[in-house]
Tab-separated table of C-alpha atoms in Angstrom:
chain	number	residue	atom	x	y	z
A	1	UNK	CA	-16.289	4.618	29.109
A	2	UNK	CA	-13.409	2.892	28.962
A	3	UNK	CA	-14.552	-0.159	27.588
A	4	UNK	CA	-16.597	1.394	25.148
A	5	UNK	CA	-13.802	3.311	23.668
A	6	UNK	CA	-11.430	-0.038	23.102
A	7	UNK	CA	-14.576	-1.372	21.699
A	8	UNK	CA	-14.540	1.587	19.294
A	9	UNK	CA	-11.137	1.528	18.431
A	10	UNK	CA	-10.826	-2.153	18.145
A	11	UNK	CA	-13.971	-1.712	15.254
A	12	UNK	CA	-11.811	1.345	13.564
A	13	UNK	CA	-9.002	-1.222	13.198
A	14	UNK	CA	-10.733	-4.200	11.865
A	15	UNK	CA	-11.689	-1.912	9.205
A	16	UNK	CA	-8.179	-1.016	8.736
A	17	UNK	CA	-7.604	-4.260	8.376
A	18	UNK	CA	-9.872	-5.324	5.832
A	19	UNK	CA	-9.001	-1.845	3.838
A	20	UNK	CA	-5.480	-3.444	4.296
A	21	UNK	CA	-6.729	-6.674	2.165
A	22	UNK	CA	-8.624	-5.424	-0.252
A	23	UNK	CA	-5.565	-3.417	-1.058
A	24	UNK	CA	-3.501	-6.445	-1.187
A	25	UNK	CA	-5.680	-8.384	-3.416
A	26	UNK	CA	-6.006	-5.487	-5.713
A	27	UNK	CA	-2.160	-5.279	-5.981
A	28	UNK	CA	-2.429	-8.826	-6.825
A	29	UNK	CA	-4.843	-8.573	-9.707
A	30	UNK	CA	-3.482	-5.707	-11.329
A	31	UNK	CA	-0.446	-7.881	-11.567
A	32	UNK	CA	-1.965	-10.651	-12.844
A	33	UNK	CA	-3.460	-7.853	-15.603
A	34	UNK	CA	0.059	-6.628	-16.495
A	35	UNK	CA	2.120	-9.497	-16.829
A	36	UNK	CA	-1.164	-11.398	-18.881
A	37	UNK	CA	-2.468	-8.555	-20.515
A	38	UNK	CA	-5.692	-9.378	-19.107
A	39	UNK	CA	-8.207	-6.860	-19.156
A	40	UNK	CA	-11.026	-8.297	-16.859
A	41	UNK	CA	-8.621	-8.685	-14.348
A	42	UNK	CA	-7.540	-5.002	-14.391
A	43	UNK	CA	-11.263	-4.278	-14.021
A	44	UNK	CA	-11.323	-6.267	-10.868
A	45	UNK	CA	-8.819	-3.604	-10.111
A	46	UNK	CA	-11.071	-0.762	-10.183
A	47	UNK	CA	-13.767	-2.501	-8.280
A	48	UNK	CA	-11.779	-3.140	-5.359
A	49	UNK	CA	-10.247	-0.085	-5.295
A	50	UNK	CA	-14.036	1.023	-4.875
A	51	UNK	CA	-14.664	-0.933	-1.905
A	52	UNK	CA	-11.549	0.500	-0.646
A	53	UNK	CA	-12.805	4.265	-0.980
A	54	UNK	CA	-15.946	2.865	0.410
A	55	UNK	CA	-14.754	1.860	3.467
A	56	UNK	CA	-12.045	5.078	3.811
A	57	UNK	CA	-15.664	7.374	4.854
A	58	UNK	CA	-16.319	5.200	7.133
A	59	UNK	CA	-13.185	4.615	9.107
A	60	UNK	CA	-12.551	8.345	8.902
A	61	UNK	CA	-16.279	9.545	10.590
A	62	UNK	CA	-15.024	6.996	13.194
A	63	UNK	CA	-12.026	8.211	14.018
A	64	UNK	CA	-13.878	11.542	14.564
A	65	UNK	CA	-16.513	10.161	16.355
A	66	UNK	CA	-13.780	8.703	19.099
A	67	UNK	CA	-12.614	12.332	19.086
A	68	UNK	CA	-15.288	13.968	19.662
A	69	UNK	CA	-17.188	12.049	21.877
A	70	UNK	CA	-14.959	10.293	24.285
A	71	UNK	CA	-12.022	13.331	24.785
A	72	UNK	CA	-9.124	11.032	24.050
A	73	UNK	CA	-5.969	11.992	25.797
A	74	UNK	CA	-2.103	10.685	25.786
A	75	UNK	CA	-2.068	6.720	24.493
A	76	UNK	CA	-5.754	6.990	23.512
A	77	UNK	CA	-5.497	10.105	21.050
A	78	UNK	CA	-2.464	8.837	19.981
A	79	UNK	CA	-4.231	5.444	18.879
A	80	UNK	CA	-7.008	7.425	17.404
A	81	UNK	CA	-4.727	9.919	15.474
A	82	UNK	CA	-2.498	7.076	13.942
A	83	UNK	CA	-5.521	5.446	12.336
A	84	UNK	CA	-6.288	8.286	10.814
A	85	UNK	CA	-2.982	8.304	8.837
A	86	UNK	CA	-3.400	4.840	8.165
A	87	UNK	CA	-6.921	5.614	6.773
A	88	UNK	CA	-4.677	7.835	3.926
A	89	UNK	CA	-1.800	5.030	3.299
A	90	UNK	CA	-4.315	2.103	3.027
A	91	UNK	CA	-6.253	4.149	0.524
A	92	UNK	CA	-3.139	5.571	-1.542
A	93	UNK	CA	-1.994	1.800	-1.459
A	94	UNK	CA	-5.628	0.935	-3.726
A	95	UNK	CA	-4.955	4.380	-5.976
A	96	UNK	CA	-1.496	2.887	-6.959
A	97	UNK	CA	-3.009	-0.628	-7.839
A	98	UNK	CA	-4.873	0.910	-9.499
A	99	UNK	CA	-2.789	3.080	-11.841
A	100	UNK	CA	-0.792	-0.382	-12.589
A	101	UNK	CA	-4.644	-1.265	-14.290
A	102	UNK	CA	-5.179	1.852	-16.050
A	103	UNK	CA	-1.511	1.218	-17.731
A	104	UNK	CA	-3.209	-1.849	-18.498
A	105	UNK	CA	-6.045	-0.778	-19.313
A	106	UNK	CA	-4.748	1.501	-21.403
A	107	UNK	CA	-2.215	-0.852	-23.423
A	108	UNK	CA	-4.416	-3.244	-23.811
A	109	UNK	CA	-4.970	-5.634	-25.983
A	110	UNK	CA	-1.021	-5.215	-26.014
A	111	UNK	CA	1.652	-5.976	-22.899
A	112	UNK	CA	2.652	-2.774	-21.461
A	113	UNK	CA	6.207	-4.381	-21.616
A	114	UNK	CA	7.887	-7.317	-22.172
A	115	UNK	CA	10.912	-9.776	-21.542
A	116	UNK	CA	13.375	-8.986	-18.174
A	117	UNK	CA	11.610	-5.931	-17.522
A	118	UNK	CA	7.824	-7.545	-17.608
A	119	UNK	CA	9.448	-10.352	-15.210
A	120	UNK	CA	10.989	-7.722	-12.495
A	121	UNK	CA	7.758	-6.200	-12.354
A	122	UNK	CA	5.787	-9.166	-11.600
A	123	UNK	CA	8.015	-9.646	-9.062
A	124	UNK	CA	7.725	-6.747	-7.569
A	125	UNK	CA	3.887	-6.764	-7.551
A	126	UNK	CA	4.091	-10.417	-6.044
A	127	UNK	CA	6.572	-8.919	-3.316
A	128	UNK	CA	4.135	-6.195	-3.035
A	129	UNK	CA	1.121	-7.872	-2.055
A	130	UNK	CA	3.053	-10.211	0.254
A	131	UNK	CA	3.887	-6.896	1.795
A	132	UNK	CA	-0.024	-5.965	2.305
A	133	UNK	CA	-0.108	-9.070	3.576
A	134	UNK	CA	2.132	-9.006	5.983
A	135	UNK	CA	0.385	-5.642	6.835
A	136	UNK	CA	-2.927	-6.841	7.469
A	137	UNK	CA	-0.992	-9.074	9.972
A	138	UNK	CA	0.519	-5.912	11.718
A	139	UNK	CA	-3.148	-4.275	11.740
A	140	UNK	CA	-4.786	-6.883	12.903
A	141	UNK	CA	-2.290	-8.271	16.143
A	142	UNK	CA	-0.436	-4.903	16.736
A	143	UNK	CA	2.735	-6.756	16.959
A	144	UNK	CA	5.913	-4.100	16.875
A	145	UNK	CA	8.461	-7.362	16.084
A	146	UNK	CA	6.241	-7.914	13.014
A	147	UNK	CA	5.787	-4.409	11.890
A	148	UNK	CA	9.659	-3.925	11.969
A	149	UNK	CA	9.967	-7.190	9.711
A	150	UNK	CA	7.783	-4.560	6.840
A	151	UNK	CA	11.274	-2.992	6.868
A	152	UNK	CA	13.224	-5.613	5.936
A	153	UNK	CA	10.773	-7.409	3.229
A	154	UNK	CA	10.769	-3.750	1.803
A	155	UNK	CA	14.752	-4.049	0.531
A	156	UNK	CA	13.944	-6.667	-1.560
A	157	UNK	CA	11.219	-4.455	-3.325
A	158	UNK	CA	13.543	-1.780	-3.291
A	159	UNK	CA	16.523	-3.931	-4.667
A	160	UNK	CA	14.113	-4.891	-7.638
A	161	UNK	CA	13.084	-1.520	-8.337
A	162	UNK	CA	16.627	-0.698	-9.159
A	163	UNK	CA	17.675	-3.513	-11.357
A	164	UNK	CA	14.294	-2.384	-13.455
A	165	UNK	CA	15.587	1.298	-13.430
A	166	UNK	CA	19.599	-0.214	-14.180
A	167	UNK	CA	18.140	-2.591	-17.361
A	168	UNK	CA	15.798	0.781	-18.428
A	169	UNK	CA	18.807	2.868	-18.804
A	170	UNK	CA	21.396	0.145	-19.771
A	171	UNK	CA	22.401	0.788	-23.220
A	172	UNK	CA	21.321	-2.479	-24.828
A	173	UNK	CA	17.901	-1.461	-24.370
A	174	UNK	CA	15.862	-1.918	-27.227
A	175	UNK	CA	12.442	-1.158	-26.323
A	176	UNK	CA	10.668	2.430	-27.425
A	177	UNK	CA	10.544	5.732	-25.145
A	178	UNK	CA	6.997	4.745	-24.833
A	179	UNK	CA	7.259	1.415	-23.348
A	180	UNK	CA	10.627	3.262	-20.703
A	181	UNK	CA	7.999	5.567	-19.700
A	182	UNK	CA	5.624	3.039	-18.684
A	183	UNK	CA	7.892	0.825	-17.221
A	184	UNK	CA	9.527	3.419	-14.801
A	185	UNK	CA	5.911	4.581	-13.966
A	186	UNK	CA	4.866	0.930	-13.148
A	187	UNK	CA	8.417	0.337	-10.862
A	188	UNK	CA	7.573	3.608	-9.220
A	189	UNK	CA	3.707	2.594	-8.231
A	190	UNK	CA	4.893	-0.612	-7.035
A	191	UNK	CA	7.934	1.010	-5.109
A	192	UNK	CA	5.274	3.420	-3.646
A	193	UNK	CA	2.761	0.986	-2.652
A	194	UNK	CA	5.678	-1.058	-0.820
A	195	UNK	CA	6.688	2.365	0.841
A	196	UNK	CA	3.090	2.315	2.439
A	197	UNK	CA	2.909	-0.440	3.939
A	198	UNK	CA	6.119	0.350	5.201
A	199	UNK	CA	4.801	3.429	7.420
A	200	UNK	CA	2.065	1.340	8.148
A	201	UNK	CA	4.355	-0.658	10.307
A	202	UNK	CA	5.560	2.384	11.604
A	203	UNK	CA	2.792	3.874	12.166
A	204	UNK	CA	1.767	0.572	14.211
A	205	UNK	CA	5.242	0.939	16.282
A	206	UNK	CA	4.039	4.530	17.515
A	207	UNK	CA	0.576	3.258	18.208
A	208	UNK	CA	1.637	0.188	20.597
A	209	UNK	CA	4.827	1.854	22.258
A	210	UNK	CA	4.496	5.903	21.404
A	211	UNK	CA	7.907	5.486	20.108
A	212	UNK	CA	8.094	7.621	16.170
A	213	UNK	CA	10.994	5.527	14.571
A	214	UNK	CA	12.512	8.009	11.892
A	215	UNK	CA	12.242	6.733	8.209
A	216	UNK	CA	13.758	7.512	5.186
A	217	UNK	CA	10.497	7.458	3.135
A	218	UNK	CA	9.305	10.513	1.681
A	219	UNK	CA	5.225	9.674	1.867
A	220	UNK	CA	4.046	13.245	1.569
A	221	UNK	CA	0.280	14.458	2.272
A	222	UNK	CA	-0.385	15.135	-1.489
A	223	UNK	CA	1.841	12.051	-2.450
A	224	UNK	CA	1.335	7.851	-4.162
């Protein structure tokens, strides 16, 4: 029984996993779409974002089946309750590439932005998906020493996101309400998705040593 329920877990992850790259790869497009105004690859967005959702029904009937069926209890229910929590982040990580496409989508054939501000944010979507790459990583070895290093990659994200919000409200800005609005939508979603993959690390922490490191982020139920 044993056995069979590593085997089962071990599956749930690998899914994880893969949920984990398609997320990364969509962060990736939709940057590609914002800082080229390209539309066809802000529809790539939406399409992975489907296989993402695709795979979340999955992972989440097999986390119930483990329940169910083999009785988890101490280490093993805690491995089976973590992935479902990282069933929600790895799926809120594909809604918030994808709300960087709809901007695009929904500028388009225009940028959403321009100049420093269109640079910071392709930054901080290339930062981003090195992030769900470096998450994938965690998923897919379980390694606490690399899930802590999520952490520190984060800062740099972070560090970006407020230089964007600093040149939105500096005074020589010359660019409309319109395009401010987008622009501190876009720095939040890409704040956001680094924030995930954040608490995926953590969550990966808890499941190898049962030890809940305490976190500033505020990743609510209801929250992207």
């Amino acid at each position: 029984m044993r056995t069979k329920f590593q085997e089962q877990l071990d599956a749930l992850i690998d899914r994880l996993a893969s949920m984990c790259h398609l997320a990364g790869q969509a962060i990736e497009a939709a940057t590609d779409a914002l800082v080229l105004a390209d539309l066809p690859a802000a529809e790539r967005v939406f399409d992975l974002n489907e296989q993402i959702e695709a795979l979340r029904g999955p992972c989440e009937e097999q986390a119930m089946t483990l329940l169910a069926l083999q009785a988890p209890v101490a280490r093993d229910l805690r491995q089976v309750i973590t992935g479902v929590h990282l069933v929600a982040d790895l799926s809120r990580m594909g809604g918030l590439a994808q709300h960087v496409a709809e901007s695009v989508r929904r500028r388009h054939p225009k940028h959403v932005t321009s100049g420093e501000a269109e640079q910071l944010l392709g930054r901080m979507g290339r930062l981003a998906g090195g992030l769900a790459g470096l998450a994938e990583q965690v998923l897919r070895t379980r390694d606490p020493e690399l899930a802590a290093e999520l952490d520190r990659r984060d800062d740099e994200l972070d560090s970006l996101h407020h230089q964007l919000l600093d040149l939105i409200q500096d005074p020589a800005w010359t660019d409309s309400v319109t395009v401010a609005v987008d622009v501190t939508l876009l720095g939040r979603f890409y704040e956001r998705f680094g924030d995930h993959t954040v608490a995926v690390g953590r969550r990966v922490i808890f499941l190898v040593t049962g030890e809940q490191l305490r976190s500033n982020l505020s990743i609510g139920v209801d929250q992207q």
